[in-house]
Amino acid sequence: MKRIALCALVLAAGARADEGMWTFDNFPSRKVAAKYHFSPDAAWLEEARLASARITGSTGCSASFVSPDGLVMTNHHCAHSCIEQLSTKEKDFVAQGFYAPRTEDEVKCPEIEVDQLAQISDVTAQVQGATKGLKPGKEFNDKRKGAMAGIEKECSGGSDKVRCDVVELYHGGQYSLYKYKRFLDVRLAFAPEVAVAFFGGDPDNFNFPRYDFDVSFIRVWEDGKPAKTEHYFKFSPNGAREGDVTFVSGNPGATERELTMAQLQYQRDVNLPEGLLHLARIRGALTVFTETSPERYRIGEANLRYIENSYKVYKGRQEALVTPSLWAGLAGKERKLRARVNARPSARKKYGSAWDDVARAVAQFQPRHTEYRQIEQGWGFAQWRGHNSQLFAVARSLLRGTEELQKPNEQRLREYTDAQLPQLKQRMFSKAPIYEDLERFKLAYALTGLREELGPDHPVVQKVLGKKSPQELAAELVKSKLYDVKVREQLWQGGRDAVQASDDPMIQLARLVDPEARALRKWHDEEIETLQTSGAERIAAARFEIEGKSSYPDATFSPRLSYGAVKGWEENGRHVDPFTRFAGIFDRATGRDPFQLPESWILANQNHQI
Amino acid sequence: MKRIALCALVLAAGARADEGMWTFDNFPSRKVAAKYHFSPDAAWLEEARLASARITGSTGCSASFVSPDGLVMTNHHCAHSCIEQLSTKEKDFVAQGFYAPRTEDEVKCPEIEVDQLAQISDVTAQVQGATKGLKPGKEFNDKRKGAMAGIEKECSGGSDKVRCDVVELYHGGQYSLYKYKRFLDVRLAFAPEVAVAFFGGDPDNFNFPRYDFDVSFIRVWEDGKPAKTEHYFKFSPNGAREGDVTFVSGNPGATERELTMAQLQYQRDVNLPEGLLHLARIRGALTVFTETSPERYRIGEANLRYIENSYKVYKGRQEALVTPSLWAGLAGKERKLRARVNARPSARKKYGSAWDDVARAVAQFQPRHTEYRQIEQGWGFAQWRGHNSQLFAVARSLLRGTEELQKPNEQRLREYTDAQLPQLKQRMFSKAPIYEDLERFKLAYALTGLREELGPDHPVVQKVLGKKSPQELAAELVKSKLYDVKVREQLWQGGRDAVQASDDPMIQLARLVDPEARALRKWHDEEIETLQTSGAERIAAARFEIEGKSSYPDATFSPRLSYGAVKGWEENGRHVDPFTRFAGIFDRATGRDPFQLPESWILANQNHQI
């Protein structure tokens, strides 16, 4: 590992990566060697892959194994939900930090899963083969999803210590089976005070240089003991220097470089603006909510951070897509590829109509996308990724889970296949507290949005609200008994009949809207998604045929590796250094949130410990 | 007035206007006659113009004179701010409604001005003549604004009973002088309970059919007596019937049909999304604010309605601009006009570069538009049209007013010319209450936005906030003494020296940011606006030369007249009737806000009075 600093955390912002988020099985080692005189070989890549970790559960994140006994380093915000879930009104680990002096003092995170990528194999032939000759539609969808569920189940062999995901790369151009070692017993070891972990807060978020100690340590346990992790990243006492080649291993969420112009236009004009407006509004609402009492701050703050972070992510995307030069560049690339396809008769026949198919899928989806989002994706019931109403999430999982489990694995909705069950159960039976006050707030907000987006006369709105106001209905819904994990377990064990018979108000709501929600899902999966997938598969195939596999696939929250040299840059005539030094945090401290250091840091500075 | 129903209020939504919002001096009477066999002649048009009213002040609205003694009918929301300003914690006229049984019981609205358009004259030659041969820049700006201020002052003769506005039509293609009779003593006569005035609330807003009683009556007074208004609209006891030709007289705010594609692109990609995100966020925040106590609801509700209304307006615009067919149509029109200009050598020479000039103005503005908006337009200090921080508005008016009045009329900023002073003073010395709690809320929000948009390291942010948090600074600012009208009057009378010497925290803030704000304003007015105006004037001239003056100018919140037949339409296979009947409101009532009728309506219904 000579000359290599693998420290995704501290240097990520300063290191300007060369182009690419590569899969571990298609890493451009030769290109790296040509430029940096270091060629990552198979052994090196395997070591890097096994020392990297993926965090799933209530947040998706990247992390590193950093000791032989299961210690994992990640960002503070990646463990934030766990830290908050372990906190109480009396003991607030978010504000005060957490430290377990001995491993036995570590506390179990209710909803964190850690995955270690053990193996990648190509299953393109099986997945694509299942739909060979089929037109987009029901059968296409059934066969494709069935094939994926079958492959995953066979791979995991039913063990919940193994996780197998069929990963759709190049939007269906390639299907890879990612086999992970799965850790479901994950415990919190150390987290600093949020005031220093998120120092600079939202104003400094996404800026560089940035001064904060955005770190936490968690540990994976196995059979009641810290797990043995022979592959891990060692700390470099000297750190990296300017010019060093650096590799960043992680799980980027989702990119959209391979989307067609029709899909990008939908993103630019419909999806991103709508998502941003939702985030802006809930951000405003939640900001005032958290200001109304210290307890509301405690229970709502992690959500607010998540929203602020997402807002910046989507805003950046939107700003990129409305940049005329970027848009013209993408359009030009698509035009060029299509021209090259059309110039070859055989390619034209196979791929020529693929872009139009995708455009047709987008056009057909758009008129009902608000209904799909509100009812099936559940925005109308506060199902917003990362800032969900927990009660509705649990209720829908119980309802659909007990229904889906009646069916063979291959015929279930993707999120209820055997491969997904361990994570589903972890969330469904999570001991993390659910706060009535926050639930009521979110549900009232979401139900107001449901009425606003679909209109007061929409049948689902009429059915859900009747003569009630959103606030009134929310107040009734939060009387649910689903706060209690035992109640959830009983319903799950009681199976479909128990859930169907339940008079819990939240279960009733989930049942009430499920016919329309499932109808929308069926329409989406069979009519829209298959048309889009079949188009995307052919576009990817055309790209491989004409351009080769020299480009990396869009990010899919699966392990990737990128590289680049540690390097500063010029901005507005000023040199930006690639390193941030701890001392800078003291210059920036104003004593006022979010530039307020915790007492421990102020003391350490006074005592010259830093 | 046979066969003519002039009732902008009740029928506006149902009547589908033919294309056009025409000025009274260029109304297409012949076109109307050809289609509807009724030709509005000069006398008819004059009567309609003089019976129409424009409301300015804290809200811009349309209204009608409806009696010979000054009674004016308008929407409820047009008098909402007045109704709210007259309310107290003890007596809430918004919730309970208002009725003055005798004229002497009517109460003065602190910030409403009513204008009656007496005369229109063409001053294009004077305004365009002032900049003849000048390149865009400082002198262009000085001469143009100077000419406008001079014309307005001469027209009004210094009387505050006359209001004269130079109106820029066709974005500078034509300048018209609008001379109004101005009423500054406006009193509230009747307003129903908001629950019925805004029945259906935000969910039903912008929908038709809609059931509410969105009306209020105000009266213009003169010399301490109800004003004599010989021109007014009479109620038709029979109402309108399907097929009737209808005229709607009003003051549409602003349209953008004549903007160039470069300007529209700026609207679509930058300005509207930013405005919408701001509205969405403040909407979320203010919603929760108003929910935290009945008093907060009372002081914040009118603002929230205003925001929700604006949000729908801008959302509609944004959705229109991202509609590919609409965009392509606009682009095609511009391309065609440019081609026709370029085909004529003389036109090409005069107008050929105009579109590029406008595009250049947009491109130069864009990198600093956030600074301009935050600092000069004052978003960073809660200067958002219609939901301002009153304290900062007053402070800036005092500061700039006392400075600008040192200069000759022609050299002042437009909003401080003699013609603007009556309205400026009405607002500056308004007796409407300013609520400390709401001010603090808005200022903390705005200062957070200032830091977010410009970044914590921007010099103005550093200067304004120093080490303080936005919340802390807001709490200091609201200790201002400017709540007291007497304090404001003393400062005004003390003039520049008094304002410069004041240690009022809000005046200090206004002073602190004014150098940067004025520098941005100067840059905008001299570099950007002149380039844009000179381009727009030439584009308008090209249009007149090639297409004639057969089209109407973009709306500019000045009196316009449109026409059309009363007619229903088909929607989703259903016929929508053009009339809404009172009975419908009872079917729609759920007993829950915003579908909750006031007691008076429920009783009247039970007693069969409706």
PDB file of C-alpha atoms in Angstrom, chain A residues 202-204 265 269 276-277 280-281 283-285 288-289 291-292 311 315 322 324 441 451-452 456-457 467 469 471-472 588-590 592 594-595, chain B residues 202-204 265 269 276-277 280-281 283-285 288-289 291-292 311 315 322 324 441 451-452 456-457 467 469 471-472 588-590 592 594-595:
ATOM      1  CA  ASP A 202     -25.645  24.269   6.528  1.00  0.00           C
ATOM      2  CA  PRO A 203     -23.850  27.519   5.560  1.00  0.00           C
ATOM      3  CA  ASP A 204     -20.521  25.702   5.248  1.00  0.00           C
ATOM      4  CA  GLN A 265     -35.660  16.811 -19.537  1.00  0.00           C
ATOM      5  CA  ASP A 269     -38.380  20.329 -15.810  1.00  0.00           C
ATOM      6  CA  LEU A 276     -36.723  20.855  -4.553  1.00  0.00           C
ATOM      7  CA  LEU A 277     -39.963  22.678  -3.850  1.00  0.00           C
ATOM      8  CA  ALA A 280     -37.722  23.822   0.521  1.00  0.00           C
ATOM      9  CA  ARG A 281     -41.161  23.833   2.056  1.00  0.00           C
ATOM     10  CA  ARG A 283     -37.299  22.602   5.399  1.00  0.00           C
ATOM     11  CA  GLY A 284     -39.006  25.879   6.267  1.00  0.00           C
ATOM     12  CA  ALA A 285     -41.676  24.073   8.240  1.00  0.00           C
ATOM     13  CA  VAL A 288     -39.716  26.481  12.756  1.00  0.00           C
ATOM     14  CA  PHE A 289     -40.904  23.205  14.291  1.00  0.00           C
ATOM     15  CA  GLU A 291     -37.299  26.121  17.073  1.00  0.00           C
ATOM     16  CA  THR A 292     -40.457  25.816  19.133  1.00  0.00           C
ATOM     17  CA  TYR A 311     -31.650  20.147  -0.946  1.00  0.00           C
ATOM     18  CA  LYS A 315     -30.068  22.114  -6.297  1.00  0.00           C
ATOM     19  CA  VAL A 322     -30.009  24.358 -16.752  1.00  0.00           C
ATOM     20  CA  PRO A 324     -26.784  25.667 -21.513  1.00  0.00           C
ATOM     21  CA  PHE A 441     -46.312  17.152  12.210  1.00  0.00           C
ATOM     22  CA  ARG A 451     -54.872  17.344  -1.086  1.00  0.00           C
ATOM     23  CA  GLU A 452     -52.927  20.166  -2.681  1.00  0.00           C
ATOM     24  CA  PRO A 456     -59.755  18.147  -2.979  1.00  0.00           C
ATOM     25  CA  ASP A 457     -61.976  16.205  -5.410  1.00  0.00           C
ATOM     26  CA  LYS A 467     -64.723  15.600   5.960  1.00  0.00           C
ATOM     27  CA  SER A 469     -58.875  18.269   7.971  1.00  0.00           C
ATOM     28  CA  GLN A 471     -54.489  18.054  11.034  1.00  0.00           C
ATOM     29  CA  GLU A 472     -57.437  16.179  12.462  1.00  0.00           C
ATOM     30  CA  ARG A 588     -13.980  30.415  12.316  1.00  0.00           C
ATOM     31  CA  ALA A 589     -15.713  29.930  15.651  1.00  0.00           C
ATOM     32  CA  THR A 590     -18.103  32.756  16.546  1.00  0.00           C
ATOM     33  CA  ARG A 592     -22.974  31.017  17.877  1.00  0.00           C
ATOM     34  CA  PRO A 594     -23.582  26.669  13.752  1.00  0.00           C
ATOM     35  CA  PHE A 595     -20.140  28.161  14.379  1.00  0.00           C
TER      36      PHE A 595
ATOM     37  CA  ASP B 202     -55.488  27.317  -0.832  1.00  0.00           C
ATOM     38  CA  PRO B 203     -56.762  23.899  -2.047  1.00  0.00           C
ATOM     39  CA  ASP B 204     -59.547  25.554  -4.074  1.00  0.00           C
ATOM     40  CA  GLN B 265     -34.544  31.489 -20.333  1.00  0.00           C
ATOM     41  CA  ASP B 269     -33.913  28.595 -15.335  1.00  0.00           C
ATOM     42  CA  LEU B 276     -40.478  29.536  -6.081  1.00  0.00           C
ATOM     43  CA  LEU B 277     -37.970  27.925  -3.747  1.00  0.00           C
ATOM     44  CA  ALA B 280     -41.975  27.320  -0.760  1.00  0.00           C
ATOM     45  CA  ARG B 281     -39.599  27.620   2.153  1.00  0.00           C
ATOM     46  CA  ARG B 283     -44.523  29.167   3.187  1.00  0.00           C
ATOM     47  CA  GLY B 284     -43.486  26.101   5.159  1.00  0.00           C
ATOM     48  CA  ALA B 285     -41.945  28.247   7.871  1.00  0.00           C
ATOM     49  CA  VAL B 288     -45.815  26.406  11.286  1.00  0.00           C
ATOM     50  CA  PHE B 289     -45.342  29.900  12.742  1.00  0.00           C
ATOM     51  CA  GLU B 291     -49.909  27.277  13.952  1.00  0.00           C
ATOM     52  CA  THR B 292     -48.027  27.955  17.160  1.00  0.00           C
ATOM     53  CA  TYR B 311     -46.626  30.573  -5.288  1.00  0.00           C
ATOM     54  CA  LYS B 315     -45.673  27.833 -10.439  1.00  0.00           C
ATOM     55  CA  VAL B 322     -41.083  24.195 -19.393  1.00  0.00           C
ATOM     56  CA  PRO B 324     -41.854  22.157 -24.887  1.00  0.00           C
ATOM     57  CA  PHE B 441     -39.373  35.780  12.539  1.00  0.00           C
ATOM     58  CA  ARG B 451     -25.733  34.062   4.685  1.00  0.00           C
ATOM     59  CA  GLU B 452     -26.841  30.991   2.782  1.00  0.00           C
ATOM     60  CA  PRO B 456     -20.546  33.187   5.315  1.00  0.00           C
ATOM     61  CA  ASP B 457     -17.428  34.844   3.916  1.00  0.00           C
ATOM     62  CA  LYS B 467     -20.091  37.042  15.099  1.00  0.00           C
ATOM     63  CA  SER B 469     -26.293  34.502  14.596  1.00  0.00           C
ATOM     64  CA  GLN B 471     -31.574  34.997  15.286  1.00  0.00           C
ATOM     65  CA  GLU B 472     -29.524  37.137  17.627  1.00  0.00           C
ATOM     66  CA  ARG B 588     -68.719  21.644  -0.145  1.00  0.00           C
ATOM     67  CA  ALA B 589     -68.651  22.624   3.528  1.00  0.00           C
ATOM     68  CA  THR B 590     -66.990  20.030   5.759  1.00  0.00           C
ATOM     69  CA  ARG B 592     -63.206  22.079   8.908  1.00  0.00           C
ATOM     70  CA  PRO B 594     -60.652  25.863   4.949  1.00  0.00           C
ATOM     71  CA  PHE B 595     -64.061  24.357   4.147  1.00  0.00           C
TER      72      PHE B 595
END
